[in-house]
Structures are given as structure tokens and as C-alpha cells.
Tab-separated table of C-alpha atoms in Angstrom:
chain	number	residue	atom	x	y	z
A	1303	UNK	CA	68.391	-1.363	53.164
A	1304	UNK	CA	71.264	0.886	54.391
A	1305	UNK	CA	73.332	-2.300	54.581
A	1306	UNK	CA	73.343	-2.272	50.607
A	1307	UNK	CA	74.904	0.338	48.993
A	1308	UNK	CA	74.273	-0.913	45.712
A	1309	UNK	CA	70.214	-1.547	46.333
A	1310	UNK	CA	69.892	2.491	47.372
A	1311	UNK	CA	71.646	3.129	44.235
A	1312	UNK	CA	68.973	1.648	42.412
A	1313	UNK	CA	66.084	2.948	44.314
A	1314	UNK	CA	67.731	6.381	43.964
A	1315	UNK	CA	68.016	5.878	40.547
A	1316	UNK	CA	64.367	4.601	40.203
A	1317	UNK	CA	63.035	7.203	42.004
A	1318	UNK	CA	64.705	10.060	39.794
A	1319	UNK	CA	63.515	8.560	36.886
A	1320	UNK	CA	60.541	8.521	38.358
A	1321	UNK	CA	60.586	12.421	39.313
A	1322	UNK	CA	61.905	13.175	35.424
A	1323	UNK	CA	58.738	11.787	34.219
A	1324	UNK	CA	56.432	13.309	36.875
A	1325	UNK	CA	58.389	17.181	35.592
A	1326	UNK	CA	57.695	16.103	32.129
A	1327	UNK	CA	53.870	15.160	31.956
A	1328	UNK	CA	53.465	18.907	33.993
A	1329	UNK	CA	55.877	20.420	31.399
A	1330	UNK	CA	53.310	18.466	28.658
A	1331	UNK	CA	49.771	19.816	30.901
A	1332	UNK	CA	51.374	22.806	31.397
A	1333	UNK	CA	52.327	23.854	27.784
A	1334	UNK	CA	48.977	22.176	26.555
A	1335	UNK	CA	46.877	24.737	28.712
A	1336	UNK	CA	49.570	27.903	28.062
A	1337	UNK	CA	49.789	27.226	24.377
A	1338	UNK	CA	45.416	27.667	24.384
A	1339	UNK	CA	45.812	30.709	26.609
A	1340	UNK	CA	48.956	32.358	25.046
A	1341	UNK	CA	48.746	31.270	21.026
A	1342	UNK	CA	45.343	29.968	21.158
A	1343	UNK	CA	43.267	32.704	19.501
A	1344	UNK	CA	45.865	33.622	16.721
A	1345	UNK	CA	47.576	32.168	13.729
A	1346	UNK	CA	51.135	31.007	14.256
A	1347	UNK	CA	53.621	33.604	14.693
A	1348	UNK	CA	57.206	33.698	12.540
A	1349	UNK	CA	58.759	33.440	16.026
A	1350	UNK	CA	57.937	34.070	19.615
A	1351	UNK	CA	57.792	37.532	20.419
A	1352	UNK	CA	58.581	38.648	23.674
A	1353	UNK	CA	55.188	39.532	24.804
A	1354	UNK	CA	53.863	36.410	23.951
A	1355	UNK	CA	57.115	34.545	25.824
A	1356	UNK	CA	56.380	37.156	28.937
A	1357	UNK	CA	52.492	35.589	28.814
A	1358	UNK	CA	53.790	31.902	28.773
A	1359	UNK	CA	56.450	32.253	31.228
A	1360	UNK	CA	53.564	33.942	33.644
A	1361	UNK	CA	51.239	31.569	32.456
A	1362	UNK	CA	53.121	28.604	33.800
A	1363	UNK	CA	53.885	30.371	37.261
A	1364	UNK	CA	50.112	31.296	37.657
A	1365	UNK	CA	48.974	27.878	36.979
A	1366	UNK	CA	50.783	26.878	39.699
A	1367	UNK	CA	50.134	29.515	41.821
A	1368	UNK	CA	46.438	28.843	41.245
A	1369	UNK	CA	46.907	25.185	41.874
A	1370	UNK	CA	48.360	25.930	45.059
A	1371	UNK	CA	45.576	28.234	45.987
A	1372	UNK	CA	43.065	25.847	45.645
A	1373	UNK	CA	44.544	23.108	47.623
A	1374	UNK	CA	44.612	25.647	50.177
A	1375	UNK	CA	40.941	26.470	49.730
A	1376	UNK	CA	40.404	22.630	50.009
A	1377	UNK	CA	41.901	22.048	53.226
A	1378	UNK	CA	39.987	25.327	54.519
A	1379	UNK	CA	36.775	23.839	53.115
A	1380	UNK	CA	37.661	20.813	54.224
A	1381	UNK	CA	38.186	21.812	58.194
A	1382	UNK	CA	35.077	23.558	58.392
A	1383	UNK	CA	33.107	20.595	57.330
A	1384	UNK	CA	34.410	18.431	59.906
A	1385	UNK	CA	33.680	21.176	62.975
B	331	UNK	CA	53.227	2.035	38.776
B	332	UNK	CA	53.100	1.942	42.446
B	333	UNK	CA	52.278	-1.917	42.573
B	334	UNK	CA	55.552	-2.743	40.369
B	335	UNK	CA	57.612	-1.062	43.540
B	336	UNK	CA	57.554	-4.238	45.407
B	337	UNK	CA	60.323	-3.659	47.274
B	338	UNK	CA	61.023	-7.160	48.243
B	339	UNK	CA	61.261	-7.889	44.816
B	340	UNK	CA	63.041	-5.105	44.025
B	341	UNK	CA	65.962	-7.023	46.639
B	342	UNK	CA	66.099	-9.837	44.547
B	343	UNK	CA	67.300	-8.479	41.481
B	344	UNK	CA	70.859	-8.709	40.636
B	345	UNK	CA	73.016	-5.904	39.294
B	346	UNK	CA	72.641	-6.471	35.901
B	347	UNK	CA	68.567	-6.762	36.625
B	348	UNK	CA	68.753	-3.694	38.781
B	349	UNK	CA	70.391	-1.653	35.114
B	350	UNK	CA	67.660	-3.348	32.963
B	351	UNK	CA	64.818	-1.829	34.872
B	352	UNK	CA	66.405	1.496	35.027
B	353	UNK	CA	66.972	1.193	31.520
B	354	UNK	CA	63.201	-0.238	30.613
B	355	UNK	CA	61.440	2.667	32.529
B	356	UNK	CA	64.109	5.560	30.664
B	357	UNK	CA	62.840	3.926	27.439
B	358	UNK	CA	59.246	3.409	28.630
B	359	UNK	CA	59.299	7.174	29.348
B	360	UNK	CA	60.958	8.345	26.059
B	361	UNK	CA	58.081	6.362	24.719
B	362	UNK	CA	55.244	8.129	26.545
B	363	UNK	CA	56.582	11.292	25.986
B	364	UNK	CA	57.459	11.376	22.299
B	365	UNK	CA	53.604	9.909	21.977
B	366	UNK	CA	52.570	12.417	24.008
B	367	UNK	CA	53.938	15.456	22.324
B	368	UNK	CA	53.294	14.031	18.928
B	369	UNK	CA	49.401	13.861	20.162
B	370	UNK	CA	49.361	17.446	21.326
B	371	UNK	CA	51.452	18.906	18.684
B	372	UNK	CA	48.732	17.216	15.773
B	373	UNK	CA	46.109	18.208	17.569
B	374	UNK	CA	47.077	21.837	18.580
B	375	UNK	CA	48.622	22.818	14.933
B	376	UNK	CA	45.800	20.969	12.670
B	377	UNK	CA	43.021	22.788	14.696
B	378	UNK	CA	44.784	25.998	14.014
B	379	UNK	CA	45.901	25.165	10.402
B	380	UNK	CA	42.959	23.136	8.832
B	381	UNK	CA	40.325	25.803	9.270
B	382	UNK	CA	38.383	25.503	5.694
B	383	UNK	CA	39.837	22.332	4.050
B	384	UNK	CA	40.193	22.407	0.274
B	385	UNK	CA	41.106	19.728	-2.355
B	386	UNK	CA	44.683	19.611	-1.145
B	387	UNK	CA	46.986	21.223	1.552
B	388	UNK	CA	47.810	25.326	0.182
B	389	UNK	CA	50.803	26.109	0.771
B	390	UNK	CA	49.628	28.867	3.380
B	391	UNK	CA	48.777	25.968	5.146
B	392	UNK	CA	52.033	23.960	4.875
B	393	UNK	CA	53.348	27.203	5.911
B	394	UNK	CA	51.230	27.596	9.026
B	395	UNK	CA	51.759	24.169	10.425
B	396	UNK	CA	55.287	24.199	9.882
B	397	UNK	CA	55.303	27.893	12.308
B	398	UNK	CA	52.952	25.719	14.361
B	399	UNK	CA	55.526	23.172	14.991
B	400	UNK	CA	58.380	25.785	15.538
B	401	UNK	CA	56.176	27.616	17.478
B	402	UNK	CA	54.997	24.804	20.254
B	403	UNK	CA	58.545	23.145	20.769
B	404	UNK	CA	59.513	26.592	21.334
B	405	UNK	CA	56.763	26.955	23.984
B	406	UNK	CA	57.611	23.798	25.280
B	407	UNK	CA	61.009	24.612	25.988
B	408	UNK	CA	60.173	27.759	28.017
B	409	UNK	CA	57.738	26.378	29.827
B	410	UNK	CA	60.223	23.449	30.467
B	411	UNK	CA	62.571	26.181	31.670
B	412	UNK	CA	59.784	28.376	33.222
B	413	UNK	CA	58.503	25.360	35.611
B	414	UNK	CA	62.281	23.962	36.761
B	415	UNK	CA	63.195	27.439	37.718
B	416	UNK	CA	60.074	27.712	39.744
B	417	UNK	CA	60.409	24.475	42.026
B	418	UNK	CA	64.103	25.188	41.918
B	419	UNK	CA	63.139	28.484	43.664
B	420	UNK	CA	60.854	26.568	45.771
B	421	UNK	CA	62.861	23.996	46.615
B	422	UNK	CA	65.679	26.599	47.955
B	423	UNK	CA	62.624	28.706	49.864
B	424	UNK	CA	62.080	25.265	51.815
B	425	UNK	CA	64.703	23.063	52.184
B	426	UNK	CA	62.666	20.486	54.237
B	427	UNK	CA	59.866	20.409	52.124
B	428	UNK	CA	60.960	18.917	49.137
B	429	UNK	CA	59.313	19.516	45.880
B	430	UNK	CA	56.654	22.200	45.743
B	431	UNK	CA	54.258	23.327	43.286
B	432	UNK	CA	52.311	19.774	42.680
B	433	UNK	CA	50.645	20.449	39.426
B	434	UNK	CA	48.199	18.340	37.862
């Protein structure tokens, strides 16, 4: 494979394709779930206010945050079962 | 997807193959997205906008789905903008580890 420059092009370009799509179905999951948390309860607003903007932006970061914790928790659960 | 990446297959295309792949999966994706959105935005905006459904659409409710429209590519965009900072930050924390924050 190293011996063809123009075959690691491609895969390089495959594979960032492939990374823009996996960024935009969390961008779609991600607003799906914020949207319900952050707008979810109230008509539409005339424009995003900053409060609401401040919950989305934390929204997204503790969605991952909690995604991340619960891998964690996984593995740990996961390691005590198999002592 | 994974059993398309034949990678002795992948060998055999030519140049011009190699561009009309790349090309099929950008529109492919374009596709799935647009879909997607358009699901999510019907979905989220009628639920909030069709509450008590009369003989035809009030213009309150005209109103409200057009905000509702505004409203959610707006949110899209920061959370767009929200999540690319975040594994950009995480990408810079660790180097080696490539992309962080798997989200699903």
C-alpha cells in the first residue's frame, strides 16, 4: 500500500468522508436530544437567547461527558464480573 | 458499510473509479443527511406547533413553525460548533489517541 501514492490518497479520502458523516449523525443525535432538553417544554422563541444557547452548548458537552462516564462504568462493571 | 471496504477491491479501481466512489459516498451522505434533518425538523416543529388542530393552519401557527425552523437550524449550528470544538480540544489533550468523545 505505501508503494501507491495514489491508492492512500483514496483511502485517506474515503476515510474522511467517512469521519464527516460519523460528526454529522452525532451533530443530528446530539441536537435531537438538546433541542427536547433546551426548547422542548416551550413555544418557539423569536431568536435564541443566550441562556437558552448557554443550556445547548452545555448540553452537548454533558452528553458527552456522560457518555464517557458510562463507558467507564462499563469497563469497571465489566472487570469485576470476570474476577 | 464495512463490507464495501474490500480493500482488494478497492486496488483494482482505476483513478477515475477511485473519484466516482468518493464522489457517490459525498452524495450518498448529502442524501442521508438532508433526509435526516428534514425528519427531525417535521417532527420536532409539528409536535410543538400542531397542538389543537383546527379547520386550517392559523396564522399563529404558520408563525410558530416558521420560529421552529429558525430556531432548530440555529441549534443545529451551535451544537455543530459546540461538538467540533470539543473533540478539537480533545484531540489536542491527546495527541495519540485520536478522536475522543464517541457519542452515540
Amino acid at each position: 500500500m505505501e508503494g501507491d501514492p495514489q491508492l492512500a490518497r483514496f483511502l485517506a479520502a474515503l476515510q474522511t468522508e467517512t469521519q464527516r458523516q460519523k460528526f454529522t449523525e452525532q451533530v443530528h443525535t446530539l441536537t435531537s436530544r438538546c433541542w427536547e432538553v433546551c426548547l422542548g417544554d416551550s413555544r418557539p422563541p423569536s431568536k435564541l437567547d443566550s441562556k437558552t444557547s448557554t443550556c445547548l452548548q452545555n448540553c452537548v458537552n454533558r452528553m458527552i461527558d456522560a457518555s464517557n462516564f458510562m463507558v467507564e462504568h462499563l469497563q469497571k462493571m465489566e472487570k469485576n464480573l470476570g474476577q | 458499510m464495512e463490507e464495501l471496504m474490500d480493500i482488494e477491491q478497492l486496488k483494482k479501481l482505476t483513478p477515475a473509479q477511485q473519484e466516482q466512489v468518493i464522489a457517490g459516498v459525498k452524495q450518498q451522505a448529502a442524501i442521508a443527511n438532508a433526509q435526516n434533518l428534514i425528519t427531525d425538523l417535521s417532527e420536532k416543529c409539528t409536535q410543538k406547533c400542531i397542538t389543537s388542530p383546527g379547520s386550517s393552519l392559523s396564522n399563529s401557527e404558520r408563525q410558530c413553525l416558521q420560529r421552529c425552523m429558525d430556531r432548530f437550524m440555529e441549534s443545529w449550528n451551535l451544537v455543530s460548533n459546540t461538538l467540533q470544538k470539543r473533540l478539537q480540544d480533545e484531540a489536542s489533550a491527546m495527541p495519540n489517541f485520536g478522536q475522543g468523545g464517541s457519542f452515540n
